Amino acid sequence: MAASKVSTAATRTALLEAAREEFAAYGVAGARVDRIAERAGVNKERIYGHFGNKEKLFDAVIKEALDDLTAQIALPGADPADYVARLSDYYHTHPDLVRLLMWEALNYRGQELLAGQEARVERCARKTASLAEGMGEQPSAATARLLFTLTGLALFPSMMPQLGRIILGPAADDHDALREQLAAFVTAALKPSPGSGKTGSANTGSGNTGAAPER
């Protein structure tokens, strides 16, 4: 019984690892279950047994990848610039996650919140709350927009490397310099307005409390 559980867990892990490579390379539509099964060294029927279908396997891959990101990157807290720097480093060293997120956006564009994404909404709500607490504010739609903006800043260089090569030339390969510039930009953007004691960027606009979109 115990050996069977280990075998089942090992098969699931192997399938997720193989599927992450396949989906990062080809997306949901282009991925093939036979290639995933071959990479994992199992019969492709095991994919359906463990996950149901290709789309659910893709969702499981995304979930695992984002769980790892969350485990390694602390909440934004009182230092949004450091958060962007750390997040930028993570995306830079995990380009497969960047590709997975871009494939997800292409595959599910124009749809409402997907089944099973409630946990991602809650996770982003915690990040929004952490950011607001660090800024001495209550969570709001403006704070959520700020978190979305910070995430986008960290993600963009890894998402559009070809644009970086066009604009920056050889300097596009200097990730450390770009990360430091992103952090400096965030620090300057969130610097309190003279006499206000508050950061203007997070207090613009109005709206109800909400969670930022997930990475």
mmCIF file of C-alpha atoms in Angstrom:
data_model
loop_
_atom_site.group_PDB
_atom_site.id
_atom_site.type_symbol
_atom_site.label_atom_id
_atom_site.label_comp_id
_atom_site.label_asym_id
_atom_site.label_seq_id
_atom_site.Cartn_x
_atom_site.Cartn_y
_atom_site.Cartn_z
ATOM 1 C CA MET A 1 0.000 0.000 0.000
ATOM 2 C CA ALA A 2 2.753 2.459 0.994
ATOM 3 C CA ALA A 3 4.787 1.501 -2.076
ATOM 4 C CA SER A 4 1.734 2.106 -4.240
ATOM 5 C CA LYS A 5 1.279 5.598 -2.780
ATOM 6 C CA VAL A 6 4.936 6.407 -3.415
ATOM 7 C CA SER A 7 4.619 5.157 -6.983
ATOM 8 C CA THR A 8 1.494 7.240 -7.548
ATOM 9 C CA ALA A 9 3.115 10.374 -6.114
ATOM 10 C CA ALA A 10 6.253 9.808 -8.180
ATOM 11 C CA THR A 11 4.200 9.383 -11.342
ATOM 12 C CA ARG A 12 2.289 12.594 -10.657
ATOM 13 C CA THR A 13 5.527 14.490 -10.024
ATOM 14 C CA ALA A 14 7.101 13.134 -13.211
ATOM 15 C CA LEU A 15 4.032 14.111 -15.213
ATOM 16 C CA LEU A 16 3.993 17.639 -13.808
ATOM 17 C CA GLU A 17 7.684 18.134 -14.568
ATOM 18 C CA ALA A 18 7.308 16.812 -18.107
ATOM 19 C CA ALA A 19 4.147 18.835 -18.671
ATOM 20 C CA ARG A 20 5.820 22.035 -17.464
ATOM 21 C CA GLU A 21 8.473 21.672 -20.177
ATOM 22 C CA GLU A 22 5.907 20.801 -22.842
ATOM 23 C CA PHE A 23 3.445 23.569 -21.995
ATOM 24 C CA ALA A 24 6.184 26.188 -21.686
ATOM 25 C CA ALA A 25 7.372 25.282 -25.170
ATOM 26 C CA TYR A 26 4.053 24.782 -26.972
ATOM 27 C CA GLY A 27 1.212 26.199 -24.861
ATOM 28 C CA VAL A 28 -2.067 24.461 -24.152
ATOM 29 C CA ALA A 29 -3.199 24.004 -27.756
ATOM 30 C CA GLY A 30 0.187 22.898 -29.091
ATOM 31 C CA ALA A 31 1.146 20.555 -26.275
ATOM 32 C CA ARG A 32 0.745 16.827 -26.912
ATOM 33 C CA VAL A 33 -0.084 14.329 -24.215
ATOM 34 C CA ASP A 34 1.946 11.605 -25.915
ATOM 35 C CA ARG A 35 5.101 13.751 -25.699
ATOM 36 C CA ILE A 36 4.377 14.528 -22.049
ATOM 37 C CA ALA A 37 3.889 10.842 -21.291
ATOM 38 C CA GLU A 38 7.076 9.941 -23.146
ATOM 39 C CA ARG A 39 9.062 12.555 -21.197
ATOM 40 C CA ALA A 40 7.611 11.251 -17.941
ATOM 41 C CA GLY A 41 8.229 7.632 -18.903
ATOM 42 C CA VAL A 42 4.620 6.534 -18.399
ATOM 43 C CA ASN A 43 1.603 5.541 -20.468
ATOM 44 C CA LYS A 44 -0.399 8.580 -21.578
ATOM 45 C CA GLU A 45 -3.515 7.084 -19.979
ATOM 46 C CA ARG A 46 -1.919 7.937 -16.648
ATOM 47 C CA ILE A 47 -2.328 11.618 -17.533
ATOM 48 C CA TYR A 48 -6.087 11.233 -17.792
ATOM 49 C CA GLY A 49 -6.149 9.125 -14.637
ATOM 50 C CA HIS A 50 -4.325 11.748 -12.597
ATOM 51 C CA PHE A 51 -5.615 14.992 -14.101
ATOM 52 C CA GLY A 52 -8.667 14.291 -16.265
ATOM 53 C CA ASN A 53 -7.626 16.150 -19.413
ATOM 54 C CA LYS A 54 -4.886 18.321 -20.914
ATOM 55 C CA GLU A 55 -6.429 21.597 -19.769
ATOM 56 C CA LYS A 56 -6.638 20.432 -16.152
ATOM 57 C CA LEU A 57 -3.041 19.243 -16.348
ATOM 58 C CA PHE A 58 -2.029 22.715 -17.527
ATOM 59 C CA ASP A 59 -3.904 24.274 -14.599
ATOM 60 C CA ALA A 60 -2.095 21.930 -12.205
ATOM 61 C CA VAL A 61 1.258 22.932 -13.703
ATOM 62 C CA ILE A 62 0.451 26.636 -13.292
ATOM 63 C CA LYS A 63 -0.667 26.089 -9.696
ATOM 64 C CA GLU A 64 2.517 24.224 -8.765
ATOM 65 C CA ALA A 65 4.702 26.869 -10.422
ATOM 66 C CA LEU A 66 2.967 29.720 -8.598
ATOM 67 C CA ASP A 67 3.049 27.834 -5.301
ATOM 68 C CA ASP A 68 6.830 27.660 -5.646
ATOM 69 C CA LEU A 69 7.049 31.378 -6.416
ATOM 70 C CA THR A 70 4.942 32.212 -3.362
ATOM 71 C CA ALA A 71 7.083 29.983 -1.146
ATOM 72 C CA GLN A 72 10.271 31.766 -2.234
ATOM 73 C CA ILE A 73 9.149 35.396 -2.531
ATOM 74 C CA ALA A 74 7.979 37.059 0.661
ATOM 75 C CA LEU A 75 5.014 39.430 0.794
ATOM 76 C CA PRO A 76 5.701 43.009 -0.360
ATOM 77 C CA GLY A 77 5.321 44.492 3.115
ATOM 78 C CA ALA A 78 6.930 47.880 3.681
ATOM 79 C CA ASP A 79 9.556 47.599 0.918
ATOM 80 C CA PRO A 80 7.883 47.487 -2.518
ATOM 81 C CA ALA A 81 11.185 48.233 -4.271
ATOM 82 C CA ASP A 82 12.836 45.174 -2.743
ATOM 83 C CA TYR A 83 9.764 43.117 -3.614
ATOM 84 C CA VAL A 84 10.036 44.123 -7.273
ATOM 85 C CA ALA A 85 13.764 43.350 -7.278
ATOM 86 C CA ARG A 86 13.247 39.877 -5.797
ATOM 87 C CA LEU A 87 10.328 39.156 -8.095
ATOM 88 C CA SER A 88 12.342 40.287 -11.096
ATOM 89 C CA ASP A 89 15.137 37.911 -10.100
ATOM 90 C CA TYR A 90 12.682 35.038 -9.787
ATOM 91 C CA TYR A 91 11.155 35.599 -13.221
ATOM 92 C CA HIS A 92 14.634 35.969 -14.717
ATOM 93 C CA THR A 93 15.697 32.574 -13.366
ATOM 94 C CA HIS A 94 12.368 30.881 -14.157
ATOM 95 C CA PRO A 95 11.643 31.799 -17.797
ATOM 96 C CA ASP A 96 9.415 28.740 -18.138
ATOM 97 C CA LEU A 97 6.985 30.266 -15.627
ATOM 98 C CA VAL A 98 6.903 33.478 -17.672
ATOM 99 C CA ARG A 99 6.069 31.508 -20.805
ATOM 100 C CA LEU A 100 3.396 29.512 -18.960
ATOM 101 C CA LEU A 101 1.699 32.714 -17.808
ATOM 102 C CA MET A 102 1.783 34.133 -21.326
ATOM 103 C CA TRP A 103 0.301 30.927 -22.749
ATOM 104 C CA GLU A 104 -2.387 31.037 -20.052
ATOM 105 C CA ALA A 105 -3.284 34.597 -21.033
ATOM 106 C CA LEU A 106 -3.519 33.622 -24.701
ATOM 107 C CA ASN A 107 -5.526 30.471 -24.062
ATOM 108 C CA TYR A 108 -8.051 31.943 -21.631
ATOM 109 C CA ARG A 109 -8.321 35.530 -22.887
ATOM 110 C CA GLY A 110 -11.701 37.181 -22.500
ATOM 111 C CA GLN A 111 -13.006 34.634 -20.008
ATOM 112 C CA GLU A 112 -14.231 35.108 -16.484
ATOM 113 C CA LEU A 113 -12.283 33.802 -13.493
ATOM 114 C CA LEU A 114 -11.352 30.202 -14.196
ATOM 115 C CA ALA A 115 -12.436 27.305 -12.039
ATOM 116 C CA GLY A 116 -9.967 26.711 -9.229
ATOM 117 C CA GLN A 117 -8.478 30.210 -9.332
ATOM 118 C CA GLU A 118 -10.144 31.341 -6.129
ATOM 119 C CA ALA A 119 -6.975 30.415 -4.233
ATOM 120 C CA ARG A 120 -4.956 32.722 -6.483
ATOM 121 C CA VAL A 121 -7.385 35.562 -5.800
ATOM 122 C CA GLU A 122 -7.031 35.003 -2.045
ATOM 123 C CA ARG A 123 -3.250 34.891 -2.339
ATOM 124 C CA CYS A 124 -3.190 38.209 -4.162
ATOM 125 C CA ALA A 125 -5.542 39.694 -1.597
ATOM 126 C CA ARG A 126 -2.958 38.823 1.077
ATOM 127 C CA LYS A 127 -0.271 40.553 -0.984
ATOM 128 C CA THR A 128 -2.484 43.609 -1.371
ATOM 129 C CA ALA A 129 -3.123 43.652 2.390
ATOM 130 C CA SER A 130 0.609 43.320 3.092
ATOM 131 C CA LEU A 131 1.417 46.180 0.734
ATOM 132 C CA ALA A 132 -1.272 48.371 2.275
ATOM 133 C CA GLU A 133 -0.093 47.605 5.807
ATOM 134 C CA GLY A 134 3.474 48.481 4.883
ATOM 135 C CA MET A 135 2.254 51.826 3.530
ATOM 136 C CA GLY A 136 0.129 52.514 6.589
ATOM 137 C CA GLU A 137 -3.148 52.291 4.701
ATOM 138 C CA GLN A 138 -6.203 50.103 4.416
ATOM 139 C CA PRO A 139 -6.352 47.697 1.451
ATOM 140 C CA SER A 140 -8.204 49.260 -1.456
ATOM 141 C CA ALA A 141 -8.673 48.986 -5.176
ATOM 142 C CA ALA A 142 -5.877 51.550 -5.544
ATOM 143 C CA THR A 143 -3.521 49.339 -3.535
ATOM 144 C CA ALA A 144 -4.476 46.379 -5.706
ATOM 145 C CA ARG A 145 -3.714 48.402 -8.827
ATOM 146 C CA LEU A 146 -0.348 49.284 -7.344
ATOM 147 C CA LEU A 147 0.413 45.606 -6.716
ATOM 148 C CA PHE A 148 -0.613 44.802 -10.291
ATOM 149 C CA THR A 149 1.730 47.551 -11.541
ATOM 150 C CA LEU A 150 4.644 46.322 -9.414
ATOM 151 C CA THR A 151 4.122 42.785 -10.660
ATOM 152 C CA GLY A 152 4.060 44.001 -14.238
ATOM 153 C CA LEU A 153 7.323 45.925 -13.785
ATOM 154 C CA ALA A 154 9.048 42.824 -12.445
ATOM 155 C CA LEU A 155 7.616 40.579 -15.141
ATOM 156 C CA PHE A 156 8.063 42.734 -18.238
ATOM 157 C CA PRO A 157 11.828 42.293 -18.860
ATOM 158 C CA SER A 158 11.487 38.500 -18.844
ATOM 159 C CA MET A 159 8.255 38.624 -20.818
ATOM 160 C CA MET A 160 9.651 40.794 -23.651
ATOM 161 C CA PRO A 161 13.372 39.969 -23.942
ATOM 162 C CA GLN A 162 13.383 40.716 -27.672
ATOM 163 C CA LEU A 163 12.263 44.285 -26.974
ATOM 164 C CA GLY A 164 15.033 44.560 -24.413
ATOM 165 C CA ARG A 165 17.602 43.515 -27.019
ATOM 166 C CA ILE A 166 16.204 46.060 -29.491
ATOM 167 C CA ILE A 167 16.209 48.957 -27.033
ATOM 168 C CA LEU A 168 19.200 48.105 -24.855
ATOM 169 C CA GLY A 169 21.439 46.207 -27.218
ATOM 170 C CA PRO A 170 24.191 44.272 -25.384
ATOM 171 C CA ALA A 171 23.107 45.904 -22.111
ATOM 172 C CA ALA A 172 19.943 43.780 -22.236
ATOM 173 C CA ASP A 173 21.998 40.922 -20.794
ATOM 174 C CA ASP A 174 22.859 42.915 -17.655
ATOM 175 C CA HIS A 175 19.989 41.744 -15.471
ATOM 176 C CA ASP A 176 21.520 43.148 -12.289
ATOM 177 C CA ALA A 177 21.594 46.681 -13.695
ATOM 178 C CA LEU A 178 18.012 46.419 -14.917
ATOM 179 C CA ARG A 179 16.814 45.033 -11.584
ATOM 180 C CA GLU A 180 18.466 47.903 -9.726
ATOM 181 C CA GLN A 181 16.885 50.413 -12.085
ATOM 182 C CA LEU A 182 13.446 48.882 -11.526
ATOM 183 C CA ALA A 183 13.930 49.097 -7.764
ATOM 184 C CA ALA A 184 15.107 52.699 -7.994
ATOM 185 C CA PHE A 185 12.125 53.567 -10.193
ATOM 186 C CA VAL A 186 9.693 52.097 -7.659
ATOM 187 C CA THR A 187 11.393 53.931 -4.804
ATOM 188 C CA ALA A 188 11.131 57.243 -6.660
ATOM 189 C CA ALA A 189 7.544 56.623 -7.775
ATOM 190 C CA LEU A 190 6.374 55.841 -4.253
ATOM 191 C CA LYS A 191 8.278 58.607 -2.524
ATOM 192 C CA PRO A 192 5.857 60.547 -0.308
ATOM 193 C CA SER A 193 4.680 63.838 -1.691
ATOM 194 C CA PRO A 194 6.148 66.821 0.170
ATOM 195 C CA GLY A 195 4.115 67.508 3.294
ATOM 196 C CA SER A 196 1.613 64.728 2.656
ATOM 197 C CA GLY A 197 3.296 61.839 4.390
ATOM 198 C CA LYS A 198 1.676 59.522 1.870
ATOM 199 C CA THR A 199 2.664 57.935 -1.388
ATOM 200 C CA GLY A 200 0.668 59.514 -4.185
ATOM 201 C CA SER A 201 0.706 56.465 -6.444
ATOM 202 C CA ALA A 202 -1.261 54.206 -4.132
ATOM 203 C CA ASN A 203 -3.816 56.843 -3.208
ATOM 204 C CA THR A 204 -4.976 57.848 -6.647
ATOM 205 C CA GLY A 205 -8.420 56.840 -7.789
ATOM 206 C CA SER A 206 -11.193 55.290 -5.775
ATOM 207 C CA GLY A 207 -12.979 52.014 -5.525
ATOM 208 C CA ASN A 208 -13.872 49.116 -3.323
ATOM 209 C CA THR A 209 -11.341 46.807 -1.727
ATOM 210 C CA GLY A 210 -10.212 44.178 -4.207
ATOM 211 C CA ALA A 211 -7.529 41.619 -4.936
ATOM 212 C CA ALA A 212 -4.865 42.248 -7.546
ATOM 213 C CA PRO A 213 -4.733 39.967 -10.560
ATOM 214 C CA GLU A 214 -2.375 37.048 -10.130
ATOM 215 C CA ARG A 215 1.005 36.956 -11.929
#
